[in-house]
PDB file of C-alpha atoms in Angstrom:
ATOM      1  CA  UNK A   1     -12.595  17.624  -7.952  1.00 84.00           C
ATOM      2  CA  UNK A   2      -9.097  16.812  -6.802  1.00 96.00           C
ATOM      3  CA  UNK A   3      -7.038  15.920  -4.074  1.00 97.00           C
ATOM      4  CA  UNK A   4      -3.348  14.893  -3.952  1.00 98.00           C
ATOM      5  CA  UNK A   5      -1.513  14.324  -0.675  1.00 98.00           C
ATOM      6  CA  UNK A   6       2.212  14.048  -1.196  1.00 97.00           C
ATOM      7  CA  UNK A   7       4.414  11.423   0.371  1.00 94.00           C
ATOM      8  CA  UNK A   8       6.129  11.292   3.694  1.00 94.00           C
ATOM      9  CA  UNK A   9       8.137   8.969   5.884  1.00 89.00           C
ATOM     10  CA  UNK A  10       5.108   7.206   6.810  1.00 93.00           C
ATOM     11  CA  UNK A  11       2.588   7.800   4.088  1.00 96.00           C
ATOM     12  CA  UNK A  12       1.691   7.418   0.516  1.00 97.00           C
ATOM     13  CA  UNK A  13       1.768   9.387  -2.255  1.00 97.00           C
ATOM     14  CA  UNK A  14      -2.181  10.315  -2.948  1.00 98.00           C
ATOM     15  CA  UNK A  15      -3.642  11.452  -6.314  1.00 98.00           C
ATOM     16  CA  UNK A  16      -7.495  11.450  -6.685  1.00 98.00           C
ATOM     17  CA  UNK A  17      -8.959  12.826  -9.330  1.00 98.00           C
ATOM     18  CA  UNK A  18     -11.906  12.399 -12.365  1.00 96.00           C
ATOM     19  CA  UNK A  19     -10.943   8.824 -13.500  1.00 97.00           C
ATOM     20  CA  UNK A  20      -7.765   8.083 -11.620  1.00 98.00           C
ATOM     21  CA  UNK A  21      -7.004   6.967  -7.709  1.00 98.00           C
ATOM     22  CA  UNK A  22      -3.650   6.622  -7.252  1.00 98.00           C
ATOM     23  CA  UNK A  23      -1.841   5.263  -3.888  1.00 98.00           C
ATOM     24  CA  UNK A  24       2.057   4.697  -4.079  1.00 96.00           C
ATOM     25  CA  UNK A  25       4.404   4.289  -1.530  1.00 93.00           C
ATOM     26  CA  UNK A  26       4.679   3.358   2.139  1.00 91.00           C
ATOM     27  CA  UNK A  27       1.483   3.572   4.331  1.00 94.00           C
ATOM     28  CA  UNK A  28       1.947   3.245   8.137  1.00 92.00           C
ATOM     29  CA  UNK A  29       0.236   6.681   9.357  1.00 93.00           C
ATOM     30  CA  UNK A  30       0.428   7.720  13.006  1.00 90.00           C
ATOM     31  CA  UNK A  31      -3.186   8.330  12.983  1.00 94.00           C
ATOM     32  CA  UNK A  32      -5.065   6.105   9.886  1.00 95.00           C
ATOM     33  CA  UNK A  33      -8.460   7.919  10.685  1.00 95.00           C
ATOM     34  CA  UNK A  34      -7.246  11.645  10.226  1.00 97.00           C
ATOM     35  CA  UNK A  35      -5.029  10.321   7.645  1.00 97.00           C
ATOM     36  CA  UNK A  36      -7.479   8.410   5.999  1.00 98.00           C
ATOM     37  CA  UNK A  37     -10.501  11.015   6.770  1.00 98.00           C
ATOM     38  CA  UNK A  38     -10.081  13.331   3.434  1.00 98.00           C
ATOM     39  CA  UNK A  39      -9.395  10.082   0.977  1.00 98.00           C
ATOM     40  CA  UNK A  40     -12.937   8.628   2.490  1.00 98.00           C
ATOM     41  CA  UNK A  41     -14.680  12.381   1.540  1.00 98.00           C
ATOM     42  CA  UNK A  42     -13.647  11.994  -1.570  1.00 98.00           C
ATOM     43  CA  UNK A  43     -14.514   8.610  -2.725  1.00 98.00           C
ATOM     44  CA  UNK A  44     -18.046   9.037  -1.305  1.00 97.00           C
ATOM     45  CA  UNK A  45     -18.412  12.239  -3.636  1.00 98.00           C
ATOM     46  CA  UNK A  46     -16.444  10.465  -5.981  1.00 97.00           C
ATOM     47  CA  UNK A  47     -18.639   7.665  -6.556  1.00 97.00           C
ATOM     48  CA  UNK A  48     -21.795   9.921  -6.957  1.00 96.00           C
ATOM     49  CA  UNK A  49     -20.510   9.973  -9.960  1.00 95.00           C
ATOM     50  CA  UNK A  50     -17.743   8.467 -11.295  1.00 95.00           C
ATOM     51  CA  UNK A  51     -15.783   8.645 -14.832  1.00 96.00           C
ATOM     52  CA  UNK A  52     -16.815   6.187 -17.429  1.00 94.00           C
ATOM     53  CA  UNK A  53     -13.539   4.524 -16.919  1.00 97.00           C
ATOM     54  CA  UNK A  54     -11.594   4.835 -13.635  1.00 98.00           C
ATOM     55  CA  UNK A  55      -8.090   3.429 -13.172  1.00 98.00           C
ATOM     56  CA  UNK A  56      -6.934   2.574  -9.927  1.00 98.00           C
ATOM     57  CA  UNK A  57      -3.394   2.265  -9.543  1.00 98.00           C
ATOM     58  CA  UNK A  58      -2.003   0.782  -6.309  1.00 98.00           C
ATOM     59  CA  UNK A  59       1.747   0.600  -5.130  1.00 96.00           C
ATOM     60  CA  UNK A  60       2.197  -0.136  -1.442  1.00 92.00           C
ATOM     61  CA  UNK A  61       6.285  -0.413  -0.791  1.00 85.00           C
ATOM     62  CA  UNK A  62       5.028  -1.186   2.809  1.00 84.00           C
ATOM     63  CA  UNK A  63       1.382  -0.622   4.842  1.00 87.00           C
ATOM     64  CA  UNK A  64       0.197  -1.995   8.643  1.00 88.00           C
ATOM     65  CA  UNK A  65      -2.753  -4.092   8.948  1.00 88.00           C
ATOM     66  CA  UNK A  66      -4.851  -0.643   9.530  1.00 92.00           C
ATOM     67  CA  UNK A  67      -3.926   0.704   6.297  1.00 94.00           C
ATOM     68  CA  UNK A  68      -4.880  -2.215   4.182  1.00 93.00           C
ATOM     69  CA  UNK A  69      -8.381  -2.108   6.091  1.00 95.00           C
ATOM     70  CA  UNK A  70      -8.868   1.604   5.194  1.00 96.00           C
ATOM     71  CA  UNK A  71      -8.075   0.354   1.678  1.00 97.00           C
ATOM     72  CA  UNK A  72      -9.580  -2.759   1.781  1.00 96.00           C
ATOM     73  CA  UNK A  73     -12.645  -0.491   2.791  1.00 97.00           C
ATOM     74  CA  UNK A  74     -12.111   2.213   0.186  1.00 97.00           C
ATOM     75  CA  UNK A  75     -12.450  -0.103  -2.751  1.00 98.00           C
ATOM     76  CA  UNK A  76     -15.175  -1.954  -1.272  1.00 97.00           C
ATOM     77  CA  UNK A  77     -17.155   1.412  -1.558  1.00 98.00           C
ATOM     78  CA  UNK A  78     -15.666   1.998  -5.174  1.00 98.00           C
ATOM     79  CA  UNK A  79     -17.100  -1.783  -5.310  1.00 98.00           C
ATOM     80  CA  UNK A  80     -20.332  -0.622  -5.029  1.00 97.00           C
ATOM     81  CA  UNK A  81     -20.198   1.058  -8.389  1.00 96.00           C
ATOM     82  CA  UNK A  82     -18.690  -1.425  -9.833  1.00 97.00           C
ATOM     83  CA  UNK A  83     -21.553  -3.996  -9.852  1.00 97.00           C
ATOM     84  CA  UNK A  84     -23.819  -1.128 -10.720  1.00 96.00           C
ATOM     85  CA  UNK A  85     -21.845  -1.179 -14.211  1.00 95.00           C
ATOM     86  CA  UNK A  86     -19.462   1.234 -13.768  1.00 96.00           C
ATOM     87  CA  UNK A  87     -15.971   0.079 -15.659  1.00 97.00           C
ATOM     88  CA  UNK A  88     -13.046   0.203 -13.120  1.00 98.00           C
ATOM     89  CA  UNK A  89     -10.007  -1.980 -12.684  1.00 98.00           C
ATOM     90  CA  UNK A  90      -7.251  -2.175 -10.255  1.00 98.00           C
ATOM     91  CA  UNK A  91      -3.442  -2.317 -10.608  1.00 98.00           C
ATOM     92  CA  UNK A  92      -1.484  -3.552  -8.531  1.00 98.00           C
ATOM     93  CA  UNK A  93       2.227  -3.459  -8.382  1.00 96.00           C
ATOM     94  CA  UNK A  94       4.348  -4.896  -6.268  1.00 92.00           C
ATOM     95  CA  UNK A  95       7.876  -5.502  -5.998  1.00 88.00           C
ATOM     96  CA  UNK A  96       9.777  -8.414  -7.482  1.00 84.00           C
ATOM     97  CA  UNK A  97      10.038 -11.271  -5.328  1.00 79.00           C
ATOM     98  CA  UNK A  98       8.035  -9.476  -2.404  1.00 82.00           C
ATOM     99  CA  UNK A  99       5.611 -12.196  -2.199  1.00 84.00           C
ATOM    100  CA  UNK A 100       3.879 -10.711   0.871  1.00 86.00           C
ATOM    101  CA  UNK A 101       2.794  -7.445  -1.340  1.00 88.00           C
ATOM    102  CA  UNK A 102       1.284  -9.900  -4.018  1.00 91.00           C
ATOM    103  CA  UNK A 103      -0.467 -11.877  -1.697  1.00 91.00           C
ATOM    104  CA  UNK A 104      -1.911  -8.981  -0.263  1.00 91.00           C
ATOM    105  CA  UNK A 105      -3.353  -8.130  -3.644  1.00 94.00           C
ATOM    106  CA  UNK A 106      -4.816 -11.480  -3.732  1.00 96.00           C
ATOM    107  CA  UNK A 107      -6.383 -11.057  -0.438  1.00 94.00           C
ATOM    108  CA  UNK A 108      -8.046  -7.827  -1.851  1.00 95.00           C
ATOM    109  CA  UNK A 109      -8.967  -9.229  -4.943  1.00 96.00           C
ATOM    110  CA  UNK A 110     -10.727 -12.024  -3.578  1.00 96.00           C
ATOM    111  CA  UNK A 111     -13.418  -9.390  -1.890  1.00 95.00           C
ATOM    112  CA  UNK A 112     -13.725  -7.684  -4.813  1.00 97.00           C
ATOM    113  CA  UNK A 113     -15.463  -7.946  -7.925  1.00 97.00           C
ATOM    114  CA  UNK A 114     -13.041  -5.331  -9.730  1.00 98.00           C
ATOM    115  CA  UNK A 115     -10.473  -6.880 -12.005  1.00 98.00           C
ATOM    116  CA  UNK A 116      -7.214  -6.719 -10.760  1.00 97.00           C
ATOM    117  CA  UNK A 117      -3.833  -6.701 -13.174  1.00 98.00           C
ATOM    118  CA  UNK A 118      -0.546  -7.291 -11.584  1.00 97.00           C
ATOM    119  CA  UNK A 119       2.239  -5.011 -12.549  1.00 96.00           C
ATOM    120  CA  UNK A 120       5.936  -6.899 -10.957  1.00 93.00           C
ATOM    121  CA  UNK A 121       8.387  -4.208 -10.716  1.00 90.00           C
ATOM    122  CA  UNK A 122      11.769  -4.535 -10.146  1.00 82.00           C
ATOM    123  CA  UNK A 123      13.153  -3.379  -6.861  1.00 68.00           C
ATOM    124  CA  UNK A 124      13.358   0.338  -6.217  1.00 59.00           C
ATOM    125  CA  UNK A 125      16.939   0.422  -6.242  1.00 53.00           C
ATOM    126  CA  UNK A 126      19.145  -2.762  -8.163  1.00 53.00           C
ATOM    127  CA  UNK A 127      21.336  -2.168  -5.333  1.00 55.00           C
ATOM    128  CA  UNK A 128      19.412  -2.537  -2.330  1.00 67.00           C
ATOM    129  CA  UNK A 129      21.451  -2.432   0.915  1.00 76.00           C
ATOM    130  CA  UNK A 130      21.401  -5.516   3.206  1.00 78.00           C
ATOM    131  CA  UNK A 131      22.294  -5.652   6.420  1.00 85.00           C
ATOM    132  CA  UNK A 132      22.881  -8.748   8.754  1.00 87.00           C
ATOM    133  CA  UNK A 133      21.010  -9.014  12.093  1.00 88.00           C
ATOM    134  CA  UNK A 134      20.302 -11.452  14.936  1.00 90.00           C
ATOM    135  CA  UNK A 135      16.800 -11.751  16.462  1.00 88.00           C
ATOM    136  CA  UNK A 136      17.187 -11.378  19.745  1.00 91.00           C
ATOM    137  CA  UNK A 137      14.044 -13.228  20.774  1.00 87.00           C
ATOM    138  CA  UNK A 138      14.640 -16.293  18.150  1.00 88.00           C
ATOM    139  CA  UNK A 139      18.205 -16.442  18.114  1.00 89.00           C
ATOM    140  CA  UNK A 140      18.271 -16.495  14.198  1.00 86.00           C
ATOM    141  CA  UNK A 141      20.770 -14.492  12.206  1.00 88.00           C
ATOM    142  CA  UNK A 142      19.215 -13.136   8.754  1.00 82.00           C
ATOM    143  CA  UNK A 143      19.836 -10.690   5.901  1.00 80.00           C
ATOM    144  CA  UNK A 144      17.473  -8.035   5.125  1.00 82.00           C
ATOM    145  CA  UNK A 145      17.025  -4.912   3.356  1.00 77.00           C
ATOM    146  CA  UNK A 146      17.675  -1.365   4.867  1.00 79.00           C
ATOM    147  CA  UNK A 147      14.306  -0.418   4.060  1.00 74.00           C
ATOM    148  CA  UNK A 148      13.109  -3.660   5.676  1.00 76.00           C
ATOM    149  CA  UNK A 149      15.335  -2.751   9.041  1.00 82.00           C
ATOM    150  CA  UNK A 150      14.109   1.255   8.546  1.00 80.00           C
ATOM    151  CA  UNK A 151      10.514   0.174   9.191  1.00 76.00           C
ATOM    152  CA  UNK A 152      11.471  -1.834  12.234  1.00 82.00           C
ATOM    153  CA  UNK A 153      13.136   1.181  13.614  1.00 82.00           C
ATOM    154  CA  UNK A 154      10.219   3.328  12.698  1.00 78.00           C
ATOM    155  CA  UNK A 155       7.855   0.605  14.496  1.00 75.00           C
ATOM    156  CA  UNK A 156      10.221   0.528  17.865  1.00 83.00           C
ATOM    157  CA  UNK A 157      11.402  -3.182  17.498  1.00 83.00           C
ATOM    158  CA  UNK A 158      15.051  -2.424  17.042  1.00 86.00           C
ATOM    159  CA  UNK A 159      15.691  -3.190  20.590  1.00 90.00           C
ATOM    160  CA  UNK A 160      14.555  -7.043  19.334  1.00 88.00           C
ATOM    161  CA  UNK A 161      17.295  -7.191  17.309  1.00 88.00           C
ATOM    162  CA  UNK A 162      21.446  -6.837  17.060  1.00 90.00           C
ATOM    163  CA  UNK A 163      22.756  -5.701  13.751  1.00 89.00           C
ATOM    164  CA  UNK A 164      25.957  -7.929  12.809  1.00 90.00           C
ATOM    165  CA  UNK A 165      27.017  -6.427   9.645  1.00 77.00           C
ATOM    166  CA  UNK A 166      25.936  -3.086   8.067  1.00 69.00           C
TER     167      UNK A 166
END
């Protein structure tokens, strides 16, 4: 019993199988129930009976609120099992300094009765491109990342802002 769904623009890399669920990359679906829909099959089937051991290895670059409820309520299920005695633990890597991707795990951990390791990673790419915008609405000037400014785009908020310096 597996399932992989492979990465786009908008959604993670997936790999379920016996022992391993794996979610990397950026999670901001255009529809989080169909998306979601297939990963929710499985873990139900899944957890009729699970591995002895089953890793679950997390890396969201970027995810909405939705996502992180659709996970939040994935491993709540895999939760389930856990307290029944089945050995599981999560990892959870985030990005150095991306304090917001930690926290989140901290969030999730704290429903959770799965252990949780951290995993800090350095960034994607040493040389990250910055660019230098103004917030239109604020009136603050700020430096942020081109993937940072790509998911603003992708969200329609562009207009809110004036890019300076590319």
């Amino acid at each position: 019993m597996k399932l992989t769904i492979e990465k786009t623009h908008d959604t993670p890399y997936v790999n379920l199988d016996n022992g391993l669920i794996e979610i990397k990359g950026r999670s901001m679906p255009e529809n989080v129930l169909i998306f979601f829909e297939p990963i929710f099959k499985w873990i139900k089937k899944y957890v009729e009976k699970p591995a002895e051991f089953t890793k679950i290895d997390l890396f969201l670059s970027y995810t909405n609120s939705c996502s992180i409820k659709h996970i939040s309520d994935m491993l709540r299920i895999l939760n389930t099992k856990y307290k029944e005695g089945f050995n599981m633990k999560i990892f959870w890597t985030y990005e150095q300094n991306d304090e917001e991707a930690k926290e989140a795990g901290h969030e999730l951990e704290s429903l959770l009765n799965i252990p949780f390791e951290y995993i800090e990673t350095e960034t994607e790419s040493k040389n990250v491109k910055r660019i230098l915008v103004k917030n239109l609405l604020t009136g603050k000037i700020g430096e942020i990342s081109q993937r940072y400014w790509d998911t603003i785009v992708g969200n329609g908020h562009d207009k809110d802002f004036e890019l300076l310096e590319k």
